[in-house]
Amino acid sequence: MKWFDRFLKIYTYIILALMYLPIVVLIIFSFNESRSKVVFTGFTLENYYRLVNNFMVWDAFYNSIWIGVVVTIVSVLLAILMSYGVTRYSFRGKAIVDSIMLVPIIIPEIVEALTLLVFLVILGFSLSPYTIIIGHVAFDISFAYVVIKARMAGYDPQFEEAARTLGADEFKAFRKVTLPILAPGIAAAALIAFLESYDDFIKTFFTRPPGFLTLPVYIWNMASRRGFPLDLNALASFVVIISLVFAYVRRRVERGVLR
Amino acid sequence: MSYAVELVNISKSFGSVRAVSNVSLSIRKNEFFSLLGPSGCGKTTTLRIIAGLEEPDTGVVKLDGRDVTYVPTHKRNIGMVFQTLALFPHMDVYDNIAFGLRMRNYSEADIRRRVREMLDIVRLSGLEHRRIHQLSGGQRQRVALARALIVQPAVLLLDEPLGALDLKIRQHMMVELKRVQREVGTTFIYVTHDQTEAMVMSDRIAVMKDGVIQQVGEPYDIYMHPRNRFVATFIGDAINLVEGDYASPGVVKTSLGDINVPSINEYVGKKVVFAIRPEKILIGGEVSSDLDNVFVGRISLTIFRGAFIEYRVYVDNMEFVIFKPHVGVSYLLLKPGDMVKIGWRREDGILMPE
Amino acid sequence: MNVLDLVRRSRKLKLFLFIGIPLLYLFIFFFIPFLIALLYSLGMFKQVVYQYIFVPRVSLDYYAGLFKYPGILKLIQRSFYYAVLTTLGTFILSYPIAYYIGVKLDRRYRDTAVLIIFTPFWINFLLRVYGMRFILHEAGLVNTFLRLLGFVSEPIKFLGTDLAVIIVMIYSYMIFMVLPLYGVLEKLDVELLEAAATLGATPLKTFLRVTLPLSIPGILAGSLLVFIPALGEFVIPELVGGPNTATLGTIIYSLFLRVRGVTGWGIGSAAALIYITMIVVASYIYMRFVGGEVVLG
């Protein structure tokens, strides 16, 4: 069976390499001169100059970041409350509450996006960056909850009880003992929540005010045209670098979680 | 006579770690044979090599006289009971036990009959359609045993199967295993780090350390005549060891003074380790003046152990462990701090090379 | 007595604080919108100038509108076709990878391997799909490769076809299949496989009788994670497909985009609810079919 193991190994490597191929190709073509063909005609940095001078991109990037940060703070706070409640108290319907929390992860985003839009319009909300935030929090609570709850389920409440025998009240015990122990889990949850918001396209697209751009919406506007807008390739290089930084941070955080 | 299992000069390394070193063993048919040693001694690797789950770097494995060194596991006709039992969680008791027969394409009617028989032997009748997670630890043990035995393997390999059980159930299962082995008449090779298990069940025991076999023999033999310090300390609850020089035949010079021992010529002029088992030592009123070895010590501790009393007695700086059954109550009269005589017969002492 | 003391004394207050607030948020901004959209699709809200008012009567006009949409049945059929092929394709491609990493690969390297699989999926989904456009183009890598090997003389036109959509969907959804499969295979007790071998099972039989049945929870989770979003996918058909690759998701998207306003959203809500119904029915049948026993037991 040695040959079979070797076959599996080579197969895995090939597929993994293919996963990276579209990204590598994007970056290679970001240096291409010709904007009309998918053939490499000559090296240029032209696409990067255009990217740097495109204020719309940076505006969109800025919007993605600040919306992501607000969404992360709100959803992580709510998720901490929820996970604490579910792991620490027993009450009727706990299993139901737990599965309700998973629904936003399972329901396809396009359905969430459209129903939220209809809801907002019928209630007479006008669309704004805040409606985007409201929508993002509605699915990000669930992502953050899953991560924090997993961490909290493995946390021994005796730490907190020990703190209370030493004279801390419940709030102090939570703040001084539970929270620091859960910190790596919370950091991991925050990172995931941020990325889900920062990278979200569909829900943003449906609930944004007209003309308001985030990075994914900008990418969509460019990519959904026919042809090959090469400044998008230059933007891809930038996005890839940011993503690799996130991946690195995430790995560090996860190592912290394991420890 | 052909052996059930023969290992000839088996060696196996994992990276730079030599797990099994030049092991040779001949295991007789219908024998209950134990591989005993601390964790990491290579006993499990040896068992896995017999099963074909590991390939040895060098050496030959023979089953029933046939060289199977490079035969894959599923063609060896062995049975194995794993440490975690490895019962298939997606099958019930019946399907687990029937698995091996199905792999051999038996008819379902035949399988049904044989599974019934086997359930009888391991005393699990009526539980056929339980799921594995609904069984107790002892019941799982029996299912694993039945599953491995039903294919009538040439040899049954058991990898510390009792490790996870409570003491009481473990004691019970030891006797059960022995009974089943008698009943089915199959060669059992049993790997364990628990010397009690090995002593209770085995016809013969091989003691291993660091991938090397230290001694092979019957339980009585290994207990009474350990070949080196490791075997002496590993077997039995406790042992008292004193180092010394075998100055002249029958006398070992030690820091406690001269000890009279059986005379063994090959040790003359060499450093030796003298050993005496705790139950061989006489204490207090038992010590008569014509005993071969008599010392005076101070009792530092008495421990009531149920079936016997354990005394700790200091002679100079050496602490002796002594076990005494308590017929009557006289031994309870000895108290910590008392000075007592202790002693033993020459022939009860054990001599080993340094 | 301050507020904190009040909270400390009352279990109900505590529960409200911890469970109630987050749950309330989800109800207001997730579940009630669902309900509203349902009522809306049933024509139960009427626009009066700038306001919507509730009218207690049910009309199926929007559903009728949806089914008058040209080629709607073909479109629903196509969505199914894409989703099923994507699920199958990701499964067939992922299983060997998950098996290799989860069972064969040395434990020490597994985390790194998962990281390597994961990393491309951290890069914006739209960009990755856009990147596939370069690869599937007539002058792209795939065609160059096929020509060099002499399989084709004329470049194949992938973009705009079903094939392109399915290839890119499989590429994009792989991770949702690999991870659950890896999850079960990584936990698979190797001793079970060894036990099967000691009982006389050949490697193939061991796989069919032990490994595969024990991966069913992962197969179930992976298929649902792929199938559900794949059924409503509109980004990929928009970016690498053409006029003949419209799906259920495409309708919702284009109704939203082009027929903004009451009618478009009404029909869109109807489509969204039909989509959800399809998911629930398909998942239910699938779970019953593949092995509800494993999940339930």
mmCIF file of N, CA and C in Angstrom, chain C residues 100-137:
data_model
loop_
_atom_site.group_PDB
_atom_site.id
_atom_site.type_symbol
_atom_site.label_atom_id
_atom_site.label_comp_id
_atom_site.label_asym_id
_atom_site.label_seq_id
_atom_site.Cartn_x
_atom_site.Cartn_y
_atom_site.Cartn_z
ATOM 1 N N TYR C 100 -5.672 11.992 3.658
ATOM 2 C CA TYR C 100 -4.210 12.054 3.735
ATOM 3 C C TYR C 100 -3.764 12.868 4.954
ATOM 4 N N ILE C 101 -4.353 14.053 5.094
ATOM 5 C CA ILE C 101 -3.912 14.927 6.190
ATOM 6 C C ILE C 101 -4.373 14.395 7.547
ATOM 7 N N GLY C 102 -5.613 13.879 7.587
ATOM 8 C CA GLY C 102 -6.175 13.480 8.871
ATOM 9 C C GLY C 102 -5.711 12.108 9.361
ATOM 10 N N VAL C 103 -5.320 11.229 8.443
ATOM 11 C CA VAL C 103 -4.972 9.868 8.861
ATOM 12 C C VAL C 103 -3.495 9.558 8.613
ATOM 13 N N LYS C 104 -3.018 9.891 7.411
ATOM 14 C CA LYS C 104 -1.675 9.453 7.040
ATOM 15 C C LYS C 104 -0.579 10.406 7.515
ATOM 16 N N LEU C 105 -0.861 11.705 7.416
ATOM 17 C CA LEU C 105 0.183 12.685 7.710
ATOM 18 C C LEU C 105 0.533 12.671 9.197
ATOM 19 N N ASP C 106 1.805 12.801 9.475
ATOM 20 C CA ASP C 106 2.299 12.869 10.851
ATOM 21 C C ASP C 106 1.568 13.989 11.608
ATOM 22 N N ARG C 107 1.121 13.643 12.823
ATOM 23 C CA ARG C 107 0.349 14.565 13.640
ATOM 24 C C ARG C 107 0.977 15.964 13.731
ATOM 25 N N ARG C 108 2.298 16.004 13.766
ATOM 26 C CA ARG C 108 2.980 17.293 13.954
ATOM 27 C C ARG C 108 2.737 18.262 12.800
ATOM 28 N N TYR C 109 2.526 17.718 11.596
ATOM 29 C CA TYR C 109 2.404 18.601 10.430
ATOM 30 C C TYR C 109 0.966 18.938 10.083
ATOM 31 N N ARG C 110 0.027 18.361 10.844
ATOM 32 C CA ARG C 110 -1.376 18.518 10.451
ATOM 33 C C ARG C 110 -1.846 19.961 10.529
ATOM 34 N N ASP C 111 -1.491 20.646 11.623
ATOM 35 C CA ASP C 111 -1.933 22.031 11.769
ATOM 36 C C ASP C 111 -1.437 22.875 10.616
ATOM 37 N N THR C 112 -0.177 22.673 10.263
ATOM 38 C CA THR C 112 0.406 23.438 9.168
ATOM 39 C C THR C 112 -0.327 23.129 7.865
ATOM 40 N N ALA C 113 -0.622 21.865 7.637
ATOM 41 C CA ALA C 113 -1.323 21.487 6.408
ATOM 42 C C ALA C 113 -2.683 22.171 6.332
ATOM 43 N N VAL C 114 -3.391 22.171 7.476
ATOM 44 C CA VAL C 114 -4.703 22.824 7.492
ATOM 45 C C VAL C 114 -4.548 24.310 7.217
ATOM 46 N N LEU C 115 -3.504 24.897 7.782
ATOM 47 C CA LEU C 115 -3.252 26.322 7.549
ATOM 48 C C LEU C 115 -3.020 26.585 6.058
ATOM 49 N N ILE C 116 -2.281 25.685 5.419
ATOM 50 C CA ILE C 116 -1.993 25.862 3.994
ATOM 51 C C ILE C 116 -3.280 25.768 3.169
ATOM 52 N N ILE C 117 -4.171 24.869 3.573
ATOM 53 C CA ILE C 117 -5.454 24.785 2.873
ATOM 54 C C ILE C 117 -6.273 26.047 3.107
ATOM 55 N N PHE C 118 -6.186 26.526 4.326
ATOM 56 C CA PHE C 118 -7.054 27.614 4.754
ATOM 57 C C PHE C 118 -6.667 28.955 4.137
ATOM 58 N N THR C 119 -5.376 29.181 4.024
ATOM 59 C CA THR C 119 -4.905 30.524 3.679
ATOM 60 C C THR C 119 -5.558 31.128 2.427
ATOM 61 N N PRO C 120 -5.662 30.407 1.307
ATOM 62 C CA PRO C 120 -6.273 31.059 0.134
ATOM 63 C C PRO C 120 -7.693 31.526 0.416
ATOM 64 N N PHE C 121 -8.361 30.863 1.362
ATOM 65 C CA PHE C 121 -9.746 31.234 1.629
ATOM 66 C C PHE C 121 -9.863 32.471 2.516
ATOM 67 N N TRP C 122 -8.712 32.968 2.912
ATOM 68 C CA TRP C 122 -8.721 34.222 3.655
ATOM 69 C C TRP C 122 -8.665 35.392 2.701
ATOM 70 N N ILE C 123 -8.410 35.102 1.456
ATOM 71 C CA ILE C 123 -8.337 36.169 0.471
ATOM 72 C C ILE C 123 -9.719 36.330 -0.129
ATOM 73 N N ASN C 124 -10.101 37.573 -0.315
ATOM 74 C CA ASN C 124 -11.456 37.896 -0.739
ATOM 75 C C ASN C 124 -11.973 36.959 -1.829
ATOM 76 N N PHE C 125 -13.147 36.424 -1.555
ATOM 77 C CA PHE C 125 -13.813 35.455 -2.416
ATOM 78 C C PHE C 125 -14.000 35.996 -3.846
ATOM 79 N N LEU C 126 -14.404 37.254 -3.947
ATOM 80 C CA LEU C 126 -14.642 37.833 -5.278
ATOM 81 C C LEU C 126 -13.359 37.872 -6.092
ATOM 82 N N LEU C 127 -12.249 38.172 -5.410
ATOM 83 C CA LEU C 127 -10.975 38.234 -6.125
ATOM 84 C C LEU C 127 -10.552 36.860 -6.614
ATOM 85 N N ARG C 128 -10.808 35.845 -5.799
ATOM 86 C CA ARG C 128 -10.425 34.497 -6.222
ATOM 87 C C ARG C 128 -11.236 34.076 -7.433
ATOM 88 N N VAL C 129 -12.525 34.435 -7.432
ATOM 89 C CA VAL C 129 -13.363 34.087 -8.580
ATOM 90 C C VAL C 129 -12.880 34.856 -9.815
ATOM 91 N N TYR C 130 -12.562 36.120 -9.592
ATOM 92 C CA TYR C 130 -12.024 36.937 -10.688
ATOM 93 C C TYR C 130 -10.728 36.307 -11.223
ATOM 94 N N GLY C 131 -9.906 35.792 -10.326
ATOM 95 C CA GLY C 131 -8.663 35.134 -10.738
ATOM 96 C C GLY C 131 -8.926 33.912 -11.613
ATOM 97 N N MET C 132 -9.988 33.187 -11.301
ATOM 98 C CA MET C 132 -10.325 32.016 -12.110
ATOM 99 C C MET C 132 -10.672 32.430 -13.541
ATOM 100 N N ARG C 133 -11.107 33.672 -13.714
ATOM 101 C CA ARG C 133 -11.424 34.142 -15.062
ATOM 102 C C ARG C 133 -10.174 34.148 -15.937
ATOM 103 N N PHE C 134 -9.038 34.486 -15.323
ATOM 104 C CA PHE C 134 -7.780 34.470 -16.078
ATOM 105 C C PHE C 134 -7.403 33.045 -16.468
ATOM 106 N N ILE C 135 -7.704 32.122 -15.555
ATOM 107 C CA ILE C 135 -7.272 30.745 -15.789
ATOM 108 C C ILE C 135 -8.149 30.052 -16.832
ATOM 109 N N LEU C 136 -9.451 30.363 -16.808
ATOM 110 C CA LEU C 136 -10.369 29.668 -17.710
ATOM 111 C C LEU C 136 -10.526 30.367 -19.053
ATOM 112 N N HIS C 137 -9.898 31.525 -19.203
ATOM 113 C CA HIS C 137 -10.027 32.283 -20.441
ATOM 114 C C HIS C 137 -9.467 31.484 -21.621
#
